[in-house]
Tab-separated table of C-alpha atoms in Angstrom:
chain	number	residue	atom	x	y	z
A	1	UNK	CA	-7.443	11.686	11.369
A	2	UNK	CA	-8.117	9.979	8.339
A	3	UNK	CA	-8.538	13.200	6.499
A	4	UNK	CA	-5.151	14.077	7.315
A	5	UNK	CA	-3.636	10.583	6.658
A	6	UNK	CA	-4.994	10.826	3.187
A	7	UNK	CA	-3.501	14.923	2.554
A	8	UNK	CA	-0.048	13.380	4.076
A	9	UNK	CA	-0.198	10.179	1.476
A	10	UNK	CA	-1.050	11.927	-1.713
A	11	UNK	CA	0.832	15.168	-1.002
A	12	UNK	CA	9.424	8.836	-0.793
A	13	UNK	CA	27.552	-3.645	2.353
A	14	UNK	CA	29.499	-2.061	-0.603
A	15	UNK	CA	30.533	-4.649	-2.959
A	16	UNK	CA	30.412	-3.664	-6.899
A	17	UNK	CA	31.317	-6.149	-9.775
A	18	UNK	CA	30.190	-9.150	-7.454
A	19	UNK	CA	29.813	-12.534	-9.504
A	20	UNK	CA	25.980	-11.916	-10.032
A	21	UNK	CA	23.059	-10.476	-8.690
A	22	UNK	CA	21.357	-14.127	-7.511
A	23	UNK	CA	24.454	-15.021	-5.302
A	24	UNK	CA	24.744	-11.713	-4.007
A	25	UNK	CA	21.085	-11.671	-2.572
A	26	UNK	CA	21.869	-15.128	-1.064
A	27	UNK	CA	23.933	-14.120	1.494
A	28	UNK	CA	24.738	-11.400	4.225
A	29	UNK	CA	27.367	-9.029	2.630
A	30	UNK	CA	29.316	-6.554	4.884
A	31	UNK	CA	32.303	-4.718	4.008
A	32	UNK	CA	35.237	-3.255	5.892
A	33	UNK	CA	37.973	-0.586	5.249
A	34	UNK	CA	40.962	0.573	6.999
A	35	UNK	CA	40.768	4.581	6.793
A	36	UNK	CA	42.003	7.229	9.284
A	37	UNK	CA	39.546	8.176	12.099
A	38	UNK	CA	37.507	11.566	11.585
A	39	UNK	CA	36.408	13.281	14.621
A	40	UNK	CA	32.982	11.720	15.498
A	41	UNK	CA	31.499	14.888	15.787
A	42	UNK	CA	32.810	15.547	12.129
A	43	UNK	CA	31.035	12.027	10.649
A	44	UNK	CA	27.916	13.746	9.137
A	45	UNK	CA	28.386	13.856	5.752
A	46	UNK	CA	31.850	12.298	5.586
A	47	UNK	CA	32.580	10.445	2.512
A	48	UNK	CA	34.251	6.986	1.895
A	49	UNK	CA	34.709	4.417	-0.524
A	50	UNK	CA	34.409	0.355	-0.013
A	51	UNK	CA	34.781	-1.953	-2.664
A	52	UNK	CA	34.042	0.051	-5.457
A	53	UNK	CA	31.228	1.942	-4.031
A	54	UNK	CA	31.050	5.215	-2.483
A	55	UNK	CA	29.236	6.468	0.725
A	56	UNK	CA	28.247	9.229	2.822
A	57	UNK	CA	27.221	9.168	6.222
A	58	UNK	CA	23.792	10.085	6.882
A	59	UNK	CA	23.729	9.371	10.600
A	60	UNK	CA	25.714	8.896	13.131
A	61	UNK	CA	24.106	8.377	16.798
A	62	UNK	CA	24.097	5.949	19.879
A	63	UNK	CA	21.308	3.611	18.201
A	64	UNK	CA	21.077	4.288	14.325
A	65	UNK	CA	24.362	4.753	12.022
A	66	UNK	CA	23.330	5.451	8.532
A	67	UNK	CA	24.598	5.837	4.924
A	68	UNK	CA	23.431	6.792	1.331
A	69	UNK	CA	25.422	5.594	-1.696
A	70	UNK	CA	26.953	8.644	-3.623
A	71	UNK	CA	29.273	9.304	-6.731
A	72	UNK	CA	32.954	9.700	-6.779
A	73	UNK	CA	34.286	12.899	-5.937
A	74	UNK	CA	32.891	16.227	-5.242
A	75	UNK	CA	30.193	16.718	-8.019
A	76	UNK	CA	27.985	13.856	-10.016
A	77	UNK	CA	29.777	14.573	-13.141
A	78	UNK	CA	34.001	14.680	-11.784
A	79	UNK	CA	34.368	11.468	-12.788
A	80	UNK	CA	32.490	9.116	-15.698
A	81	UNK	CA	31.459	5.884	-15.203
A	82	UNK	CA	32.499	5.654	-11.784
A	83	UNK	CA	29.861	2.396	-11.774
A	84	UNK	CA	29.722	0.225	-14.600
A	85	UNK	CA	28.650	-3.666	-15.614
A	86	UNK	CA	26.888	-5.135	-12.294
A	87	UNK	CA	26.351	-3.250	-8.787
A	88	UNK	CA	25.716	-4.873	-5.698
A	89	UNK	CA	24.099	-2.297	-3.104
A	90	UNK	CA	24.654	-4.169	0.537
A	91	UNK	CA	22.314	-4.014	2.904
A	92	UNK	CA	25.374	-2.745	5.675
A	93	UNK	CA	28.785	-1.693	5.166
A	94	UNK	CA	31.695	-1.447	7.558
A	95	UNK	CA	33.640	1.824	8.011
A	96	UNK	CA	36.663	1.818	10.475
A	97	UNK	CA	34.753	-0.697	12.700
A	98	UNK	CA	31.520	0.321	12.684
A	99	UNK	CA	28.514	-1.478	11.310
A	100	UNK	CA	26.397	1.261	8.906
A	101	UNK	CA	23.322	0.622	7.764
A	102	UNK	CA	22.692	1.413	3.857
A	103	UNK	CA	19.574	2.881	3.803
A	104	UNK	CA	19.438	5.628	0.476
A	105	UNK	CA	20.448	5.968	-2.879
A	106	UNK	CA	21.911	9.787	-2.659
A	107	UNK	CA	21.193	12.700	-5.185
A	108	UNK	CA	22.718	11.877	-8.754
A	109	UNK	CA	24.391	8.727	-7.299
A	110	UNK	CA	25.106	6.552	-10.628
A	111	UNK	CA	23.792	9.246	-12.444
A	112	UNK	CA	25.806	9.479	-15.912
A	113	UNK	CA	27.099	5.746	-15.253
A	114	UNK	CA	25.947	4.526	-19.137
A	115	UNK	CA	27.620	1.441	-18.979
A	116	UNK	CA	26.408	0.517	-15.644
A	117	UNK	CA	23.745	-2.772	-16.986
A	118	UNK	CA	22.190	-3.905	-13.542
A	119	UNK	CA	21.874	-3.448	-9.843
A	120	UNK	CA	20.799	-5.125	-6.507
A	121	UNK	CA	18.866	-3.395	-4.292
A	122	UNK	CA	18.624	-4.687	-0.962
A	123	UNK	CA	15.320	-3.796	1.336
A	124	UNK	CA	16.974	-1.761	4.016
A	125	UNK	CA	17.360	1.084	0.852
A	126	UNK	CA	14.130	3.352	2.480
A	127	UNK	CA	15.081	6.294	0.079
A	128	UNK	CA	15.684	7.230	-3.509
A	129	UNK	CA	16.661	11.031	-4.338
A	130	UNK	CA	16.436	12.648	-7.278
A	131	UNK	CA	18.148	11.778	-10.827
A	132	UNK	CA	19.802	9.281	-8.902
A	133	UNK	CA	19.446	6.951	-12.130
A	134	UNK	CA	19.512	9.500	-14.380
A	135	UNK	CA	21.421	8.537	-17.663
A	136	UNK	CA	21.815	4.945	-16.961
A	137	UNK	CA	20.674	4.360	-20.509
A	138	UNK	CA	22.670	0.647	-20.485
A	139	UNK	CA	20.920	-0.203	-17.082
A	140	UNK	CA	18.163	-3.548	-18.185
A	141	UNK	CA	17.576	-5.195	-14.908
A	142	UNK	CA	16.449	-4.185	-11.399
A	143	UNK	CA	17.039	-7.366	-8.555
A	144	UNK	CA	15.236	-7.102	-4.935
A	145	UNK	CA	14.893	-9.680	-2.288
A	146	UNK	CA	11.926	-8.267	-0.678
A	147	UNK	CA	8.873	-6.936	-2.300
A	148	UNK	CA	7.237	-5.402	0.477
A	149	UNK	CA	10.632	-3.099	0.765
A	150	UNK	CA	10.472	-2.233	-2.586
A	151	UNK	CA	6.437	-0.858	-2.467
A	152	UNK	CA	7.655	1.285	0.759
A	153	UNK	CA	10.442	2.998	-0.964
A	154	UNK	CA	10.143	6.565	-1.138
A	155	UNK	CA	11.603	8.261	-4.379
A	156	UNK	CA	12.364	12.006	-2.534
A	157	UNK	CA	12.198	14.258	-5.304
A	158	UNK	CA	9.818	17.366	-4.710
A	159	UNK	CA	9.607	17.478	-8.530
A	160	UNK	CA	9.095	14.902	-11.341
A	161	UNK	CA	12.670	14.727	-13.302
A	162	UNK	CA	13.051	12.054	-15.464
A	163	UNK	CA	15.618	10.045	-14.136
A	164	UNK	CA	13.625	9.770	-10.769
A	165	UNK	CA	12.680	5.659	-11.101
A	166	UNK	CA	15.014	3.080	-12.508
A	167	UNK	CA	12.430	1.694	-14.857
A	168	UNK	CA	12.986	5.273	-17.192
A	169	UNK	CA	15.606	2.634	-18.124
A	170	UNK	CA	15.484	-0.955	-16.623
A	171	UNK	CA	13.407	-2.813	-18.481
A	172	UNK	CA	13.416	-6.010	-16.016
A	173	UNK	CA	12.005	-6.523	-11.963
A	174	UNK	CA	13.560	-9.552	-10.734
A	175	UNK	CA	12.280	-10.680	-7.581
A	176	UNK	CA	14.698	-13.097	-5.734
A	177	UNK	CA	15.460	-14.074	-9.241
A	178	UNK	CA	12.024	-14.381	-10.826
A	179	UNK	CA	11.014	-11.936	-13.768
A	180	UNK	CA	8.187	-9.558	-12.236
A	181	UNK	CA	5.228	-9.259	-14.860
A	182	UNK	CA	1.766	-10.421	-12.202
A	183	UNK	CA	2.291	-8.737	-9.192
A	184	UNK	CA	0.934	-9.512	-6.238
A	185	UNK	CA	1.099	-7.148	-3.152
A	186	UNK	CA	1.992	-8.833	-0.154
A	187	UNK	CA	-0.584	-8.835	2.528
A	188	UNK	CA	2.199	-7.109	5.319
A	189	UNK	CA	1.774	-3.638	2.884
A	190	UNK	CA	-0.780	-1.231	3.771
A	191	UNK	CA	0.550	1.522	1.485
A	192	UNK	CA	2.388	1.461	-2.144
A	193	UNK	CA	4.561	4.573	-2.382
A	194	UNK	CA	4.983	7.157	-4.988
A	195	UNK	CA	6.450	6.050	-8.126
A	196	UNK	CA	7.622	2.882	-7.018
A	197	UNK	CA	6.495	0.887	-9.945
A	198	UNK	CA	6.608	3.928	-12.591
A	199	UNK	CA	7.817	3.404	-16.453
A	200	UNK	CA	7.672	-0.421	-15.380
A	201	UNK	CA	6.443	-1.914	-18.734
A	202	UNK	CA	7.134	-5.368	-18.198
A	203	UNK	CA	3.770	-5.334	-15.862
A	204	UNK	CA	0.712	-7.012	-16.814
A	205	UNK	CA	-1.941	-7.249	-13.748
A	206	UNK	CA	-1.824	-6.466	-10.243
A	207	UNK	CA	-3.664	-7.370	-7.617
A	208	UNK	CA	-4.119	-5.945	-3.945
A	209	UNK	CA	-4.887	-7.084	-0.686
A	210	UNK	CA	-7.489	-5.662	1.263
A	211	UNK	CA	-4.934	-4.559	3.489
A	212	UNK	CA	-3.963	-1.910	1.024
A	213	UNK	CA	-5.610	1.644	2.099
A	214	UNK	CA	-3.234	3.803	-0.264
A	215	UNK	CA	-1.438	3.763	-3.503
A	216	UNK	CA	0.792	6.630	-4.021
A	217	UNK	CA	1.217	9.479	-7.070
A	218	UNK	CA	1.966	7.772	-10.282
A	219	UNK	CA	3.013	4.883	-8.989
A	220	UNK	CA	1.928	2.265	-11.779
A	221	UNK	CA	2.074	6.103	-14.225
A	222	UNK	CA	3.671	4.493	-17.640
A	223	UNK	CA	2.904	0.562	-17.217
A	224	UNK	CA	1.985	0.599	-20.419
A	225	UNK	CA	1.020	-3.366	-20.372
A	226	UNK	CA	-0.881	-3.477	-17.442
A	227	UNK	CA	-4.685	-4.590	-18.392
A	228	UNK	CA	-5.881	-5.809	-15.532
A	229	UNK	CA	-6.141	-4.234	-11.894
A	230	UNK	CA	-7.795	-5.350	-8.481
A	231	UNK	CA	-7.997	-3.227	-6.209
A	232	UNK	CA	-9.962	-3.270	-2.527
A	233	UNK	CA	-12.969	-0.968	-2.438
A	234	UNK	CA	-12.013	-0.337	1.377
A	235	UNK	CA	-9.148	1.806	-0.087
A	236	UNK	CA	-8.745	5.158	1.458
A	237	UNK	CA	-6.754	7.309	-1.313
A	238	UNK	CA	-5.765	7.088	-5.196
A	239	UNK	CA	-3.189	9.726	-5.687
A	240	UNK	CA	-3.083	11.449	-8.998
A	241	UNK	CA	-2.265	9.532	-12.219
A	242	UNK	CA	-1.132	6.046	-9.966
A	243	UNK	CA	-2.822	4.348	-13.151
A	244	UNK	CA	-2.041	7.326	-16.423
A	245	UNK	CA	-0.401	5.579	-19.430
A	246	UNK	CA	-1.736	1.730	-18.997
A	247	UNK	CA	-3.684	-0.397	-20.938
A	248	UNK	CA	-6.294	-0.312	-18.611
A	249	UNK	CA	-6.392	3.227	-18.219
A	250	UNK	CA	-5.980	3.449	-22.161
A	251	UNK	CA	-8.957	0.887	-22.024
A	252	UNK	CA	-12.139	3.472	-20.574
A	253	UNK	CA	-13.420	5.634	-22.662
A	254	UNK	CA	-13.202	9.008	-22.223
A	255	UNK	CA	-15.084	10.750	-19.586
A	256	UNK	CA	-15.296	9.940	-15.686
A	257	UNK	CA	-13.507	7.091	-14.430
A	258	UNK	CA	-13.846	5.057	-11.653
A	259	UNK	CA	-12.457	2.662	-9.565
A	260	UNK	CA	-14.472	1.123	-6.822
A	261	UNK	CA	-15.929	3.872	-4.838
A	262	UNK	CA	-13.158	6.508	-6.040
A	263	UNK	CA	-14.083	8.855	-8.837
A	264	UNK	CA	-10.167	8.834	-9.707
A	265	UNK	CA	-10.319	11.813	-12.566
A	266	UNK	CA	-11.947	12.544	-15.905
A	267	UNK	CA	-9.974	11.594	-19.062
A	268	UNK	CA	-9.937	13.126	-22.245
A	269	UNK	CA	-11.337	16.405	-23.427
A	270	UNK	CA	-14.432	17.585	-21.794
A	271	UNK	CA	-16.721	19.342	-24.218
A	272	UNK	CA	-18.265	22.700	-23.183
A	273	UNK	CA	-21.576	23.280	-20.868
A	274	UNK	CA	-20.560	20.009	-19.439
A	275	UNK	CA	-23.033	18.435	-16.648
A	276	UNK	CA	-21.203	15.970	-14.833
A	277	UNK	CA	-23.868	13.523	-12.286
A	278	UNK	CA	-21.333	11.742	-9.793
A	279	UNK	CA	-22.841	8.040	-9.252
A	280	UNK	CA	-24.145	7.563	-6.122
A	281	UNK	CA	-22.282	4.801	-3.919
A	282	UNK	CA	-19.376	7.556	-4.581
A	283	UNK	CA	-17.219	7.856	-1.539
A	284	UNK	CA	-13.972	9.716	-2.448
A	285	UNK	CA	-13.513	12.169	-5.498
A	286	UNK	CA	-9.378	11.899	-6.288
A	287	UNK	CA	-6.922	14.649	-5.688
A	288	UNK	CA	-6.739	16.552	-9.614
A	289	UNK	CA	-9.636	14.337	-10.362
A	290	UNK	CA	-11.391	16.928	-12.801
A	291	UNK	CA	-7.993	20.073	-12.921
A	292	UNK	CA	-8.250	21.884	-15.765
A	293	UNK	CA	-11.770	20.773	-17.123
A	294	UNK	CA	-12.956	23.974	-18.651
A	295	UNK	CA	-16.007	22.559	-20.124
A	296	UNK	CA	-17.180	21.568	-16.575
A	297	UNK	CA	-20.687	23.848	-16.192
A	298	UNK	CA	-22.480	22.356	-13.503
A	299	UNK	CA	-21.660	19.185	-11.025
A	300	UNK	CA	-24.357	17.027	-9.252
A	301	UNK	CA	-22.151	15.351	-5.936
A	302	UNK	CA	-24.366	12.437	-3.930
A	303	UNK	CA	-25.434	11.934	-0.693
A	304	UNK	CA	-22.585	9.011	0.193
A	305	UNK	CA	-19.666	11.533	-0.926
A	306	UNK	CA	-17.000	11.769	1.820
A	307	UNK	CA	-13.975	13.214	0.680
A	308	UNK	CA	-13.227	15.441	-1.768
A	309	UNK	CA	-9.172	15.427	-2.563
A	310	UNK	CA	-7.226	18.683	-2.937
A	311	UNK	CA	-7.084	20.629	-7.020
A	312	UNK	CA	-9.712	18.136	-7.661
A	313	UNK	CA	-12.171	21.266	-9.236
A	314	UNK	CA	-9.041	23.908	-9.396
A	315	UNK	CA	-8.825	25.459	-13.021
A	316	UNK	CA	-12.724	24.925	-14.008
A	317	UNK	CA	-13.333	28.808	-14.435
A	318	UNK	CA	-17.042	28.010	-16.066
A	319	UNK	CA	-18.040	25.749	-13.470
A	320	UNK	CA	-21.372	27.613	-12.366
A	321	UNK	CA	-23.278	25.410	-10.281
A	322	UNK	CA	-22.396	22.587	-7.936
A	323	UNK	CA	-25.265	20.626	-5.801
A	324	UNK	CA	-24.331	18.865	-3.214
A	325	UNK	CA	-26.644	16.019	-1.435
A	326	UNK	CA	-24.347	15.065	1.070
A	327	UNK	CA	-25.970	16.586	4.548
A	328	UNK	CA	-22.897	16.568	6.217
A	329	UNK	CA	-20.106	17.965	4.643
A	330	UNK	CA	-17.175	15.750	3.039
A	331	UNK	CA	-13.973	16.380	4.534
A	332	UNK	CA	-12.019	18.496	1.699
A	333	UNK	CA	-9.171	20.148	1.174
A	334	UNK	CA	-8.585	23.490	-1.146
A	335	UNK	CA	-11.845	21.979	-3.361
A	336	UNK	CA	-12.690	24.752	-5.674
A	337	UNK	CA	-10.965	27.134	-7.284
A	338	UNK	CA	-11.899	28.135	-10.726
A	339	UNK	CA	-8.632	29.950	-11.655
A	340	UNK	CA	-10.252	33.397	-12.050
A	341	UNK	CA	-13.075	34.582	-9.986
A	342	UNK	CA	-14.362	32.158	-6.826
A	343	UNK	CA	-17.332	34.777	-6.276
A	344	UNK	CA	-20.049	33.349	-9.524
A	345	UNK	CA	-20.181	29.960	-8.521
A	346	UNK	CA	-23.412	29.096	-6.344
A	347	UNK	CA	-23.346	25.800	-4.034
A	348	UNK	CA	-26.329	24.266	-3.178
A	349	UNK	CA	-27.092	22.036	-0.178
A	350	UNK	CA	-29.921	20.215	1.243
A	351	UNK	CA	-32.225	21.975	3.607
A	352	UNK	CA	-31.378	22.746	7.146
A	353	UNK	CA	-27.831	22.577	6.412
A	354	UNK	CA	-26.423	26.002	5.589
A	355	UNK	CA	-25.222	26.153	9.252
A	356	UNK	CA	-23.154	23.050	9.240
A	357	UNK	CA	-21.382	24.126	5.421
A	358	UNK	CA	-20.648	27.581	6.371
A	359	UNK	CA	-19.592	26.563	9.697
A	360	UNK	CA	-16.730	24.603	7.548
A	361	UNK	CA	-15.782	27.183	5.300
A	362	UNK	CA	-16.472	24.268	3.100
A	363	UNK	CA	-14.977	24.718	-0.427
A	364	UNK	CA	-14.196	28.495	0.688
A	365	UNK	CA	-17.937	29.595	-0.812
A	366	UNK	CA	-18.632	33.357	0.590
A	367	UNK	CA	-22.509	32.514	2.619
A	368	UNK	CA	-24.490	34.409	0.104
A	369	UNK	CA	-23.087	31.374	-2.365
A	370	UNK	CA	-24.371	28.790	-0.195
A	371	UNK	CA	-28.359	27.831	-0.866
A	372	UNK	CA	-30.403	25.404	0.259
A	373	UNK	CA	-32.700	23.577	-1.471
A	374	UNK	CA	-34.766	20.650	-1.318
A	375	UNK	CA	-33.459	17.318	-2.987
């Protein structure tokens, strides 16, 4: 199970113009509008406008009646500036007498909107789609109301198109009105999504509960003024570069880095005929933790190693020898693949155990590759 929780993490009102963001968050906002009926059946993806802001319904059933905000007319780019100044998302928005819950920011929503300078975002928004911010280049300031929202959001692109997170261009988190630059994770968040916190430069330390078991793919990628970072060794998954592009990842030197008991990926150029030794006390090795490392010759994994995340040997086509002290096998996913030719790489186990490896298919080795030896 928890192999599968960790390949599933590290695999995302209506009132505009309102007299600022602080009053807006300090009250419940709703919004009505007198339209002709559609056919209920017919309600999926129906559009309407409230107040300056535009919808599409997402969801229409017995118990849960959902929206996404969405640009005016029938492409992103039919109108210009269709949002401008300050936004107010609601949290719920009324539509011919019927309470809708706001729930996503749709494809390409304000995308274009340059003169657009901040938004609220209230914590029943669950989703983000792609480019949805994309071109807000007057956008400075981000508001939320609730922080533990904000680290569940899930930004839905398959792909990573800039545009994707609002800090590409906000340069400010307020939190119920107070500038965002220590954060603390609340204690009621288990997991910190992808890219929740990406491009957010204004950041300078974080610090996690031990309640937190996963942070998601790049989600602190492009903090570049984040030093400092605590996180809870009881952690069950890093996803690839959650920490790329900040002062403290700027901060180790090159060569394997670590945090806690995760080897979360080698930085900087690997020489050739490399010999990497993997500390032991090593638990989890990160997903892409050494992609692409040519120089990687021969890799020396210890006996407390556990899981080994997906790509995190693909691309290392001189990688010759890998021993492995761990007598049962780590749970892994698509470990090894050199790129070129899977067949010269020998992996060697400890005695007694060629049984239990091949058994596993473990890193898809044919059984001549497989040796035991004595450690």
């Amino acid at each position: 199970m928890k192999k599968l929780l960790i390949l599933l993490a590290c695999a995302v009102t209506g009132v505009a113009y309102a007299n600022g963001p602080a009053e807006s968050l300090s009250k419940e906002q709703t919004t009505n509008v007198a339209m002709s009926e559609p056919q209920e059946e017919g309600l999926k993806g129906h559009k309407f406008e409230a107040n300056g802001i535009y919808y599409e319904i997402t969801a229409y059933e017995s118990k849960y009646k959902t929206v996404k905000v969405t640009f005016k007319g029938a492409s992103w780019d039919e109108y210009l500036n269709e949002y401008s100044g300050e936004v107010v998302i609601p949290s719920e928005v009324m539509y011919n007498n019927t309470a809708y819950t706001v729930d996503e920011i749709g494809y390409n929503a304000f995308c274009g909107c340059d003169t657009m300078t901040s938004i609220v975002i209230p914590k029943s928004i669950k989703f983000i789609e792609t480019r949805a911010f994309g071109g807000c280049d007057a956008l400075k300031q981000i508001h939320i109301s609730d922080l533990s929202a904000w680290c569940d959001l899930s930004f839905t692109s398959l792909t990573d198109f800039v545009g994707d997170s609002p800090f590409y261009y906000a340069e400010e988190l307020y939190l119920n009105g107070e500038l965002v630059t220590d954060l603390v994770i609340p204690t009621d968040v288990t997991e910190i999504g992808f890219h929740t916190f990406e491009n957010y430069t204004k950041l300078r330390s974080l610090h996690c509960h031990k309640n937190v078991k996963g942070i998601g793919k790049s989600a602190f990628y492009g903090c570049s003024n984040l030093e400092t970072i605590s996180i809870p060794t009881t952690i069950d998954y890093i996803c690839p570069h959650a920490f790329d592009n900040t002062k403290w990842y700027d901060s180790n030197p090159d060569g394997v880095i670590y945090i806690g008991k995760h080897l979360y990926e080698y930085k900087g150029e690997m020489p050739e005929n490399t010999t990497i030794v993997v500390k032991e006390g090593t638990t989890v090795i990160c997903e892409d933790a050494f992609f692409g490392c040519k120089g990687l010759a021969r890799l020396e994994l210890p006996r407390s190693l556990q899981y080994i995340g997906k790509y995190a040997f693909d691309c290392c086509p001189n990688l010759k020898e890998i021993y492995l002290k761990a007598t049962t096998p780590p749970e892994a996913n698509r470990f090894y693949h050199d790129c070129t030719n899977d067949d010269t790489t020998i992996l060697y186990i400890p005695k007694g155990r060629k049984k239990a490896y091949t058994d596993e298919y473990f890193l898809y080795f044919r059984h001549d590759n497989v040796v035991e030896v004595k450690f």
